[in-house]
Structures are given as structure tokens and as C-alpha cells.
Amino acid sequence: MTFEPKIVGFLCNWCSYAGADKAGASQMQYPPNVNVIRVMCSGRVDPQLVLKSFKAGADGVLILACHPKDCHYKEGNYRAASRNRVLLQLLQQFGIPEERCRFDYVSAGEGERFSKVIGETVEAVRALGPLELQ
Amino acid sequence: MKVGVVFCKCGTAITEKIDADQVQQRLKKLYPDVDFVTVDLACSEGGKEFVEAYLKDKGIDRMVISACSPRDHENTFKGCMHRAGRNPYLMQMVNAREQIAWVTADKVAATDKAVRYLDAAVRRVMLHDKLESKQLDICPDVLIIGAGPAGLKTALTLAESGRKVIIVEKTPVIGGMPVRYEDTFPKMECGPCMLEPIMGDILHGPHSADIELLTMAEVQGVVGSYGNFIVQIKQRPRYVDPHKCIGCGECTAPCPVSTKNPFNYNLDEKKAVGFTFAGALPNSVYIDPEACVRFKGESCQLCKDACPVEGAFVFDDKERVLERNVGAIAVMIGSEVYDCSRIPNLGYGKFPEVYNSVEFERILSSTGPTSGEIKSRTGKPPENVAIVHCVGSLDSKHKDYCSSVCCQAAFKFSHLIDKRVPTAKITHFFKELVVPGKEEFHLFHEAQNNTKTKLIRYGSIEELKVSGSGERISMEHPNGKGATEKTIFDMVVLCPAMIPAEDTAKVGKLLELTQDKAGFFDEMHGRMDSSLSKVKGVCLAGTCQAPGDIQRSINQGLAAAGTILSGLVPGRKLEIDPIKASVDAARCSGCRVCNSVCPYKAISFDPAKKISHVNEVLCMGCGTCVAACPVGVIKGNHFSNQEIMAEIDGVLS
């Protein structure tokens, strides 16, 4: 039986969550492994929430933001991006390879891109196997 | 607490993929006390009634609704909660259609996913706070900074709809830059004449009672936020009562003092008492205390003696500080031109016959230093004129951007020189030609088709080298055929880049407005909201936001007026959505990290209590500060750590 990874996806309300809706409206099929948590802005994604996801059993985490210059809240996506760089270092200290946490951009119109990112993320985490925290 | 799950089938759109019975059974096992009901189309009229009745009949106070995207119908179902007498924030929506049913090929997997999402939503909704939106009293009055075309049009539009408007203008005269232009492109309309109907209405129109015009005034302090600003305004003394002065100008001739006239860019002199220029409005003289001998201890009162009106002169007039309460502020402080002496090869400031565009506008004006006659300082009409475009614009060494109006001004100059000095030859030196719009090309074509006019492209402004002695100036320049030539010109007109006005940083600091790379005020969004600043309640218009022409400035001013009229309505309170951040005052360490990350400047530091505080009017609820707070004492309403973590546990269970 193939390993089905559990992934938590934090999506900002205005771009990437709308992009996910767009994929839905276009009935694009993608794997069901990513569990979406809606936040108003990617800038809200506290590293704590990512660590919590891994602790609660996630094999991977996906953070999706508005494209640079498109943030509904002007600069939340930049905050998210810079915070993510620190987060990846933090994850390594916990023994979590940074490949398990993906940060990317999806706009409200990019349904196809959303389903592609989901597919890629699921395959990447599947290849890494289940996360075993020490 | 009683939680109810409403499962919408959405016709068959959801149930084709998600097995409602199985979801119900599995959920019942997890949460035996949670009620579960299915509905065919929850968003239909009948569906909404059903949901409301269900909430009431079963005594449900917290609802999870599994249906379409919350981006579609969250507000619809919040309405059901509200009508059923429930707090609308005690609701969580599961996006079963767009993000499960429509995107998952496998039915078993789709049903599993729906159960996970519902589990998460039930956990989450049990933690929701009863949030209430707040209502805030507002002041509908508006402050406008800058009495140029944008400011005046905005003021008049607001006053016409019954708003009280306060206009603060730094100079003694209204109308901004275009009142100094005798002719404006593209139709050669006279600037003051074009503005006269607006200026007349501002001063004496049917709505002028609602407009408080404060000339020679500047804003010196602002506190508060959208809906309720308190503004402190400093007004310099005019020494003349503008309501008594009849504008006859009898006082000017007897005045013994002459001084440089800054309104004509020091090209001529003015008296210590008088107008900035003939026809300036408000129609009242003013005394320049820097020049007047009375303010240097002499007892001269020749102006007062010549005045036919009793009490018009007020020698003991004092500086006043006024305070006004307004709900919104419109910043329309204009721009100025780039200092051409920063490009030394052009000879500006060195050779008197090298003018910049605003100086040349005054030379063309009948109220200017030469009464509109185009002549050199020696009094002779020019035989050969050079007009240089793109001075400091589109130039990485100076200003990167195109100032967008200079080409049109340059071709206007060309037209007027040709008309007034028909023998003159004109050469345009340009880097790029920009003549957008439906009328603006006429003047360009006219110059192009004029046999006495040449157009020569240059690559870099350094290729133009002005030299000479006395009246005779010559310019080394590319000749358009790949070589360099030297030509004698008796007048050179430089069209410099439009740059932010000197006061931009000062006004920006008072209002916490940010400036872009070029120094113009940052707009909320370059395409969608260019008349809004990044501070809520502060609008922008005109060239303080970006280079542009009169049309653009006026349109932006009207857009600002529209925003203000729809946002601040007398008698209506400002409704504040409760999805905001809040600081736990008892636990805040005062590190101010949140102050710096807030994109809306909604968080300020209270130096007395040494803690940060969120202004609920300005907070947009993005939650960036919540994530940034190193001690975790900022709570994001409706998106708290607790709520999100419960959701994480739910989807991973």
C-alpha cells in the first residue's frame, strides 16, 4: 500500500484560498492529502502553527501566499516569506528536513497552478516517507 | 452550548462525491452531542428559512455549515445566524464543494476528507468567541491640504453635498500651479479662466458658507484616526482683513519697498504689500513682513493711508493656531520641478537666458514679469530658441520616471513662441516623446509640420552642452544625423522632471504617510486605489501622488470625494468589524515588534504605560502582528492560535 502523507496547507483568504476555489470551480482533480486551513493573510502563519502541525502528525506543511506585490494586506506575504526562511532553519533543529515545508505563491486566478502545487507537494512528501519525530 | 452541523447537498453537487449518511454516522461517533441535519440547497430562500428554523427549534447556538466556499456564502449563513438570534461569529463553514467534492476523484477519499474537515470545524466552533461589531460616531467634515485644482474641486464637490470642508493652503493665493499658466495644453485654455468658476464658487458660491478657506496656513499636528481626526492648523498673519479688503490695489503704488517676487520665480520685483499677481484669489492684498519696513521698526503706514476701506489693514495681526475636528483628510499638496542646475552642462543658473519651464510659463503670462512678451532680459525677442525635453526625467542619474506632462508643455511653448514671435526658429531636443490622450497630439503635429521647427533626439542629457558669454549662448548638441553641432541660441527653455513638493516629507510625517522611491506619496494600490493613501481616512490626489496633468489631478480629487462621501455619512456610524487583533495589556512587554510589522500603522506604543495598543479603526485583521509577537500576547479575533490549532488537530485526527 502506498504511503498517503498527511499535509496541512495554510492558505491566505484573498489569493491562494480563492485560487483553490478556482481549481474547484474548474473541477480540477488533485490528491486529497492537503488539509486546508484558511487564514486571512499568509503573514498570520506563525511558525508555532507549523511546528504544531508537525507535532500533531503532519508529514508536510504547505504555506501559500499572494504573489509578491499582490498582497491584500500590502506586505503580509513578504513577512511570511522572510519568516519562512527562519522557520526552515528552526525545522532543521527539530530534525525536520526543510523539504517537508513548502512556501509558494498562488493567485486567485491560478486554479491550475494550485492543483499543480498540491500534486507536487504530495508527491515530494510521499517520497520522503512518514515523518518520525524524535 | 449546543453545536449543530448543517450539511448542504447543493443539489447533488456535493453528495455525488461525499456520502452524507456516512459523514453523519462517523461524526456522531466522534461527537454524540452534536446535532446533524442535511438540507438540499441551503443558500436558496427555502434553505435559509430551514436553517433559521433549525437553529431555533433545536436550540442550536453554534453552527458548522458544510456547503460551498465561505467566499461565496459565509455572509449568507451569518445572516441566518443573526436572524435566528444567534451570534454570527459562532459559525464555521466547511468548503465541501469547491475544495472537496469538485476536486477529489475518489468518493471514499472525499468522504474521509469531509469528515476530517467537519471534525476540525466542530472543534474550532466550540472555541469561537461571541464577537460583536462596534459602532463608532464619526465627524463627516473634511480637511483638504492644498488649494490647487484637485483640492478645490474636491472641496467644492464635498460642500455641494452639504459637507463642511476646511481648506488649508500654504500660500496667500489659491489655484495651485495652473493659475500661473496663461495657456494650458492641449487646448490653450487660460489657466486662471479655467479655474475661475471653481474658485468663484469656493469663495462666493451657494455652498461657500460650508467652506472654510485658510490661506497662509499649514497643518502642524494631527491626532486620531479615520472618522475622528483632530487637526492643529497654524495660520500666518496676513496683516490685511481679507473680508474687508476690496482688492483695489490702491495700497501698492505708495509702498516704498520693492523686493524679489517669488511668484514670478524672482524674475521681477514686487512691493511689500500687494497681490501675488494680478487677478490672484482671494482678492485681497497681503503684507510680506520680511520686506515691509514697518516690521523693521519704521513707522511707515503709506498703504493704510491709501486704503479706501476703514479697518482693512491690521498691523497687529497675529499668528493663529486653530483646531478642527474632521473625519477624513485629503492631501493634495502638488509638486515642483527638478533643479536644473544639477545638470551643470545645461547652464541653468549660470546663463540668464536659460529658463526652466515654470519660469517660462510666467514669461508667457500677461500677469508675469514681461506681461506676456517673449523677450530676453535685454528686451529683444529671441531669434532662435532651444526647448529641451526630459530634463532629469527617464534618467537613472536623476529621476527614473517620465514626468508625463513635459512634452505637451514643450509643444505648447513651441506653439506660443511661433504665434508671438513668428520669425523665431525653434529646436526641440528630446530623449523620448510622450503625447498620450485624445487631444494632446495636435500640438505635437503642429510642431512637426512647422518648417521653422526642428525636432532632434538626443541619447543622454550630457550630450547637450550650453556655453557662452553674456547674451550669446550656444549649445553643442547632436544634429540628428549622427554628428555634433554647435548652434547659437538666444533662449533655452528646459522642461525639468516633476518632483515631490518640498513639504511632502513634512506633511507625510504628520499623517504617517509613506513615500515611494521617488518621494511621491504611496498610494493604496497603483491601479485600483490611487486616490487612497496607505493610511485609512487619508486620501490623495494630484501630483503629490504621481506626476500628471490637470485632468488626472481633478479626476483623482473627485475619486477622493466619492470615497469620503460613501465612507463617512452623517448620521451613520462607522461599523467596525470585530475580526481584529488585540494586545493583552497586562502581558505586553513593550518590545514594539508589532508596531513595525503592521502594514496599516494601526498599532501604536503608549510611552506612559510602555505597551502597544491596536487601533480598531485602522486594524484590517490580517494577523501579521499576531504571528510576529515574540511573547504571544496579541490575539487575532476569530483566528486565534487556539482556534487554528484546534482546526489542525481536527484535520489530522
mmCIF file with all atom_site columns, C-alpha atoms in Angstrom, chain B residues 331-462:
data_model
loop_
_atom_site.group_PDB
_atom_site.id
_atom_site.type_symbol
_atom_site.label_atom_id
_atom_site.label_alt_id
_atom_site.label_comp_id
_atom_site.label_asym_id
_atom_site.label_entity_id
_atom_site.label_seq_id
_atom_site.pdbx_PDB_ins_code
_atom_site.Cartn_x
_atom_site.Cartn_y
_atom_site.Cartn_z
_atom_site.occupancy
_atom_site.B_iso_or_equiv
_atom_site.pdbx_formal_charge
_atom_site.auth_seq_id
_atom_site.auth_comp_id
_atom_site.auth_asym_id
_atom_site.auth_atom_id
_atom_site.pdbx_PDB_model_num
ATOM 1   C CA . VAL B 1 331 ? -3.756 65.598 0.777   1.00 0.00 ? 331 VAL B CA 1
ATOM 2   C CA . MET B 1 332 ? -3.293 67.484 -2.490  1.00 0.00 ? 332 MET B CA 1
ATOM 3   C CA . ILE B 1 333 ? -0.117 69.460 -1.994  1.00 0.00 ? 333 ILE B CA 1
ATOM 4   C CA . GLY B 1 334 ? 1.199  69.266 -5.553  1.00 0.00 ? 334 GLY B CA 1
ATOM 5   C CA . SER B 1 335 ? 4.749  69.107 -6.770  1.00 0.00 ? 335 SER B CA 1
ATOM 6   C CA . GLU B 1 336 ? 7.620  71.230 -8.019  1.00 0.00 ? 336 GLU B CA 1
ATOM 7   C CA . VAL B 1 337 ? 10.231 70.972 -10.751 1.00 0.00 ? 337 VAL B CA 1
ATOM 8   C CA . TYR B 1 338 ? 13.649 69.392 -10.604 1.00 0.00 ? 338 TYR B CA 1
ATOM 9   C CA . ASP B 1 339 ? 16.549 71.745 -10.028 1.00 0.00 ? 339 ASP B CA 1
ATOM 10  C CA . CYS B 1 340 ? 18.141 72.042 -13.479 1.00 0.00 ? 340 CYS B CA 1
ATOM 11  C CA . SER B 1 341 ? 21.432 73.272 -12.017 1.00 0.00 ? 341 SER B CA 1
ATOM 12  C CA . ARG B 1 342 ? 22.021 69.657 -11.008 1.00 0.00 ? 342 ARG B CA 1
ATOM 13  C CA . ILE B 1 343 ? 22.769 69.077 -14.682 1.00 0.00 ? 343 ILE B CA 1
ATOM 14  C CA . PRO B 1 344 ? 25.598 71.636 -14.986 1.00 0.00 ? 344 PRO B CA 1
ATOM 15  C CA . ASN B 1 345 ? 26.163 71.184 -18.725 1.00 0.00 ? 345 ASN B CA 1
ATOM 16  C CA . LEU B 1 346 ? 22.788 72.857 -19.359 1.00 0.00 ? 346 LEU B CA 1
ATOM 17  C CA . GLY B 1 347 ? 23.972 76.159 -17.908 1.00 0.00 ? 347 GLY B CA 1
ATOM 18  C CA . TYR B 1 348 ? 20.899 76.758 -15.771 1.00 0.00 ? 348 TYR B CA 1
ATOM 19  C CA . GLY B 1 349 ? 21.615 79.353 -13.105 1.00 0.00 ? 349 GLY B CA 1
ATOM 20  C CA . LYS B 1 350 ? 24.773 80.351 -14.963 1.00 0.00 ? 350 LYS B CA 1
ATOM 21  C CA . PHE B 1 351 ? 23.324 81.893 -18.099 1.00 0.00 ? 351 PHE B CA 1
ATOM 22  C CA . PRO B 1 352 ? 20.311 84.162 -17.537 1.00 0.00 ? 352 PRO B CA 1
ATOM 23  C CA . GLU B 1 353 ? 18.694 83.159 -20.832 1.00 0.00 ? 353 GLU B CA 1
ATOM 24  C CA . VAL B 1 354 ? 18.402 79.539 -19.745 1.00 0.00 ? 354 VAL B CA 1
ATOM 25  C CA . TYR B 1 355 ? 14.949 79.169 -18.178 1.00 0.00 ? 355 TYR B CA 1
ATOM 26  C CA . ASN B 1 356 ? 13.092 76.277 -16.644 1.00 0.00 ? 356 ASN B CA 1
ATOM 27  C CA . SER B 1 357 ? 9.515  75.537 -17.720 1.00 0.00 ? 357 SER B CA 1
ATOM 28  C CA . VAL B 1 358 ? 7.738  77.208 -14.795 1.00 0.00 ? 358 VAL B CA 1
ATOM 29  C CA . GLU B 1 359 ? 9.762  80.391 -15.254 1.00 0.00 ? 359 GLU B CA 1
ATOM 30  C CA . PHE B 1 360 ? 8.944  80.369 -18.934 1.00 0.00 ? 360 PHE B CA 1
ATOM 31  C CA . GLU B 1 361 ? 5.239  79.927 -18.094 1.00 0.00 ? 361 GLU B CA 1
ATOM 32  C CA . ARG B 1 362 ? 5.422  83.208 -16.188 1.00 0.00 ? 362 ARG B CA 1
ATOM 33  C CA . ILE B 1 363 ? 7.178  84.905 -19.116 1.00 0.00 ? 363 ILE B CA 1
ATOM 34  C CA . LEU B 1 364 ? 4.282  83.763 -21.310 1.00 0.00 ? 364 LEU B CA 1
ATOM 35  C CA . SER B 1 365 ? 1.700  85.049 -18.848 1.00 0.00 ? 365 SER B CA 1
ATOM 36  C CA . SER B 1 366 ? 0.138  88.514 -19.142 1.00 0.00 ? 366 SER B CA 1
ATOM 37  C CA . THR B 1 367 ? 0.399  88.766 -15.345 1.00 0.00 ? 367 THR B CA 1
ATOM 38  C CA . GLY B 1 368 ? 4.071  87.736 -15.420 1.00 0.00 ? 368 GLY B CA 1
ATOM 39  C CA . PRO B 1 369 ? 7.325  89.728 -15.383 1.00 0.00 ? 369 PRO B CA 1
ATOM 40  C CA . THR B 1 370 ? 7.225  90.656 -19.096 1.00 0.00 ? 370 THR B CA 1
ATOM 41  C CA . SER B 1 371 ? 3.438  90.947 -19.301 1.00 0.00 ? 371 SER B CA 1
ATOM 42  C CA . GLY B 1 372 ? 3.426  88.021 -21.653 1.00 0.00 ? 372 GLY B CA 1
ATOM 43  C CA . GLU B 1 373 ? 6.005  89.334 -24.101 1.00 0.00 ? 373 GLU B CA 1
ATOM 44  C CA . ILE B 1 374 ? 8.613  86.783 -25.080 1.00 0.00 ? 374 ILE B CA 1
ATOM 45  C CA . LYS B 1 375 ? 11.868 88.654 -24.843 1.00 0.00 ? 375 LYS B CA 1
ATOM 46  C CA . SER B 1 376 ? 15.304 88.165 -23.408 1.00 0.00 ? 376 SER B CA 1
ATOM 47  C CA . ARG B 1 377 ? 16.475 90.059 -20.374 1.00 0.00 ? 377 ARG B CA 1
ATOM 48  C CA . THR B 1 378 ? 17.942 92.658 -22.704 1.00 0.00 ? 378 THR B CA 1
ATOM 49  C CA . GLY B 1 379 ? 14.474 93.235 -24.124 1.00 0.00 ? 379 GLY B CA 1
ATOM 50  C CA . LYS B 1 380 ? 14.968 91.652 -27.555 1.00 0.00 ? 380 LYS B CA 1
ATOM 51  C CA . PRO B 1 381 ? 12.634 88.966 -28.935 1.00 0.00 ? 381 PRO B CA 1
ATOM 52  C CA . PRO B 1 382 ? 14.506 85.679 -29.481 1.00 0.00 ? 382 PRO B CA 1
ATOM 53  C CA . GLU B 1 383 ? 15.637 84.606 -32.930 1.00 0.00 ? 383 GLU B CA 1
ATOM 54  C CA . ASN B 1 384 ? 16.488 81.038 -32.086 1.00 0.00 ? 384 ASN B CA 1
ATOM 55  C CA . VAL B 1 385 ? 15.031 79.096 -29.168 1.00 0.00 ? 385 VAL B CA 1
ATOM 56  C CA . ALA B 1 386 ? 16.023 75.662 -27.871 1.00 0.00 ? 386 ALA B CA 1
ATOM 57  C CA . ILE B 1 387 ? 13.444 73.660 -25.932 1.00 0.00 ? 387 ILE B CA 1
ATOM 58  C CA . VAL B 1 388 ? 14.891 70.698 -24.063 1.00 0.00 ? 388 VAL B CA 1
ATOM 59  C CA . HIS B 1 389 ? 12.594 67.817 -23.065 1.00 0.00 ? 389 HIS B CA 1
ATOM 60  C CA . CYS B 1 390 ? 13.242 65.078 -20.483 1.00 0.00 ? 390 CYS B CA 1
ATOM 61  C CA . VAL B 1 391 ? 15.489 67.235 -18.271 1.00 0.00 ? 391 VAL B CA 1
ATOM 62  C CA . GLY B 1 392 ? 16.119 64.888 -15.368 1.00 0.00 ? 392 GLY B CA 1
ATOM 63  C CA . SER B 1 393 ? 13.289 62.550 -16.432 1.00 0.00 ? 393 SER B CA 1
ATOM 64  C CA . LEU B 1 394 ? 13.810 58.973 -17.666 1.00 0.00 ? 394 LEU B CA 1
ATOM 65  C CA . ASP B 1 395 ? 17.340 59.314 -16.421 1.00 0.00 ? 395 ASP B CA 1
ATOM 66  C CA . SER B 1 396 ? 18.835 56.881 -13.925 1.00 0.00 ? 396 SER B CA 1
ATOM 67  C CA . LYS B 1 397 ? 21.287 59.575 -12.801 1.00 0.00 ? 397 LYS B CA 1
ATOM 68  C CA . HIS B 1 398 ? 18.399 61.882 -11.899 1.00 0.00 ? 398 HIS B CA 1
ATOM 69  C CA . LYS B 1 399 ? 14.762 60.686 -11.941 1.00 0.00 ? 399 LYS B CA 1
ATOM 70  C CA . ASP B 1 400 ? 13.922 57.269 -13.352 1.00 0.00 ? 400 ASP B CA 1
ATOM 71  C CA . TYR B 1 401 ? 10.344 58.072 -14.298 1.00 0.00 ? 401 TYR B CA 1
ATOM 72  C CA . CYS B 1 402 ? 8.750  60.000 -17.165 1.00 0.00 ? 402 CYS B CA 1
ATOM 73  C CA . SER B 1 403 ? 7.074  63.120 -15.811 1.00 0.00 ? 403 SER B CA 1
ATOM 74  C CA . SER B 1 404 ? 4.314  62.700 -18.422 1.00 0.00 ? 404 SER B CA 1
ATOM 75  C CA . VAL B 1 405 ? 3.439  66.372 -18.983 1.00 0.00 ? 405 VAL B CA 1
ATOM 76  C CA . CYS B 1 406 ? 6.687  67.985 -20.149 1.00 0.00 ? 406 CYS B CA 1
ATOM 77  C CA . CYS B 1 407 ? 6.448  67.045 -23.848 1.00 0.00 ? 407 CYS B CA 1
ATOM 78  C CA . GLN B 1 408 ? 2.999  68.573 -24.000 1.00 0.00 ? 408 GLN B CA 1
ATOM 79  C CA . ALA B 1 409 ? 4.160  71.721 -22.209 1.00 0.00 ? 409 ALA B CA 1
ATOM 80  C CA . ALA B 1 410 ? 7.141  71.873 -24.601 1.00 0.00 ? 410 ALA B CA 1
ATOM 81  C CA . PHE B 1 411 ? 4.919  71.735 -27.699 1.00 0.00 ? 411 PHE B CA 1
ATOM 82  C CA . LYS B 1 412 ? 2.663  74.337 -26.128 1.00 0.00 ? 412 LYS B CA 1
ATOM 83  C CA . PHE B 1 413 ? 5.706  76.584 -25.702 1.00 0.00 ? 413 PHE B CA 1
ATOM 84  C CA . SER B 1 414 ? 6.542  75.939 -29.335 1.00 0.00 ? 414 SER B CA 1
ATOM 85  C CA . HIS B 1 415 ? 3.037  76.981 -30.404 1.00 0.00 ? 415 HIS B CA 1
ATOM 86  C CA . LEU B 1 416 ? 3.104  80.177 -28.337 1.00 0.00 ? 416 LEU B CA 1
ATOM 87  C CA . ILE B 1 417 ? 6.607  81.233 -29.415 1.00 0.00 ? 417 ILE B CA 1
ATOM 88  C CA . ASP B 1 418 ? 5.615  80.715 -33.040 1.00 0.00 ? 418 ASP B CA 1
ATOM 89  C CA . LYS B 1 419 ? 2.480  82.797 -32.532 1.00 0.00 ? 419 LYS B CA 1
ATOM 90  C CA . ARG B 1 420 ? 4.079  85.649 -30.657 1.00 0.00 ? 420 ARG B CA 1
ATOM 91  C CA . VAL B 1 421 ? 7.498  85.772 -32.353 1.00 0.00 ? 421 VAL B CA 1
ATOM 92  C CA . PRO B 1 422 ? 6.738  84.462 -35.873 1.00 0.00 ? 422 PRO B CA 1
ATOM 93  C CA . THR B 1 423 ? 10.326 84.940 -37.013 1.00 0.00 ? 423 THR B CA 1
ATOM 94  C CA . ALA B 1 424 ? 11.782 82.750 -34.287 1.00 0.00 ? 424 ALA B CA 1
ATOM 95  C CA . LYS B 1 425 ? 13.275 79.369 -35.085 1.00 0.00 ? 425 LYS B CA 1
ATOM 96  C CA . ILE B 1 426 ? 12.699 76.592 -32.563 1.00 0.00 ? 426 ILE B CA 1
ATOM 97  C CA . THR B 1 427 ? 14.578 73.352 -31.939 1.00 0.00 ? 427 THR B CA 1
ATOM 98  C CA . HIS B 1 428 ? 13.203 70.639 -29.659 1.00 0.00 ? 428 HIS B CA 1
ATOM 99  C CA . PHE B 1 429 ? 15.752 68.324 -28.093 1.00 0.00 ? 429 PHE B CA 1
ATOM 100 C CA . PHE B 1 430 ? 14.068 65.222 -26.732 1.00 0.00 ? 430 PHE B CA 1
ATOM 101 C CA . LYS B 1 431 ? 15.025 61.842 -25.362 1.00 0.00 ? 431 LYS B CA 1
ATOM 102 C CA . GLU B 1 432 ? 11.576 60.278 -25.751 1.00 0.00 ? 432 GLU B CA 1
ATOM 103 C CA . LEU B 1 433 ? 8.328  61.802 -26.982 1.00 0.00 ? 433 LEU B CA 1
ATOM 104 C CA . VAL B 1 434 ? 5.235  61.237 -24.844 1.00 0.00 ? 434 VAL B CA 1
ATOM 105 C CA . VAL B 1 435 ? 1.936  62.690 -26.025 1.00 0.00 ? 435 VAL B CA 1
ATOM 106 C CA . PRO B 1 436 ? -0.848 60.424 -24.766 1.00 0.00 ? 436 PRO B CA 1
ATOM 107 C CA . GLY B 1 437 ? -4.548 61.272 -24.864 1.00 0.00 ? 437 GLY B CA 1
ATOM 108 C CA . LYS B 1 438 ? -7.157 62.082 -27.474 1.00 0.00 ? 438 LYS B CA 1
ATOM 109 C CA . GLU B 1 439 ? -6.276 65.751 -27.986 1.00 0.00 ? 439 GLU B CA 1
ATOM 110 C CA . GLU B 1 440 ? -2.680 66.089 -26.996 1.00 0.00 ? 440 GLU B CA 1
ATOM 111 C CA . PHE B 1 441 ? -1.177 65.112 -30.371 1.00 0.00 ? 441 PHE B CA 1
ATOM 112 C CA . HIS B 1 442 ? -2.360 68.304 -32.112 1.00 0.00 ? 442 HIS B CA 1
ATOM 113 C CA . LEU B 1 443 ? 0.392  70.481 -30.702 1.00 0.00 ? 443 LEU B CA 1
ATOM 114 C CA . PHE B 1 444 ? 2.982  67.834 -31.485 1.00 0.00 ? 444 PHE B CA 1
ATOM 115 C CA . HIS B 1 445 ? 1.838  67.625 -35.113 1.00 0.00 ? 445 HIS B CA 1
ATOM 116 C CA . GLU B 1 446 ? 1.861  71.377 -35.351 1.00 0.00 ? 446 GLU B CA 1
ATOM 117 C CA . ALA B 1 447 ? 5.498  71.484 -34.264 1.00 0.00 ? 447 ALA B CA 1
ATOM 118 C CA . GLN B 1 448 ? 6.349  68.565 -36.536 1.00 0.00 ? 448 GLN B CA 1
ATOM 119 C CA . ASN B 1 449 ? 4.816  70.298 -39.568 1.00 0.00 ? 449 ASN B CA 1
ATOM 120 C CA . ASN B 1 450 ? 6.268  73.718 -38.843 1.00 0.00 ? 450 ASN B CA 1
ATOM 121 C CA . THR B 1 451 ? 9.172  74.464 -41.203 1.00 0.00 ? 451 THR B CA 1
ATOM 122 C CA . LYS B 1 452 ? 10.814 76.735 -38.619 1.00 0.00 ? 452 LYS B CA 1
ATOM 123 C CA . THR B 1 453 ? 10.767 73.997 -36.014 1.00 0.00 ? 453 THR B CA 1
ATOM 124 C CA . LYS B 1 454 ? 13.181 71.086 -35.746 1.00 0.00 ? 454 LYS B CA 1
ATOM 125 C CA . LEU B 1 455 ? 12.966 68.008 -33.561 1.00 0.00 ? 455 LEU B CA 1
ATOM 126 C CA . ILE B 1 456 ? 16.232 66.323 -32.620 1.00 0.00 ? 456 ILE B CA 1
ATOM 127 C CA . ARG B 1 457 ? 16.579 63.223 -30.482 1.00 0.00 ? 457 ARG B CA 1
ATOM 128 C CA . TYR B 1 458 ? 19.441 63.015 -28.029 1.00 0.00 ? 458 TYR B CA 1
ATOM 129 C CA . GLY B 1 459 ? 20.651 59.924 -26.206 1.00 0.00 ? 459 GLY B CA 1
ATOM 130 C CA . SER B 1 460 ? 21.832 61.361 -22.924 1.00 0.00 ? 460 SER B CA 1
ATOM 131 C CA . ILE B 1 461 ? 21.338 64.826 -21.465 1.00 0.00 ? 461 ILE B CA 1
ATOM 132 C CA . GLU B 1 462 ? 25.128 65.118 -21.161 1.00 0.00 ? 462 GLU B CA 1
#
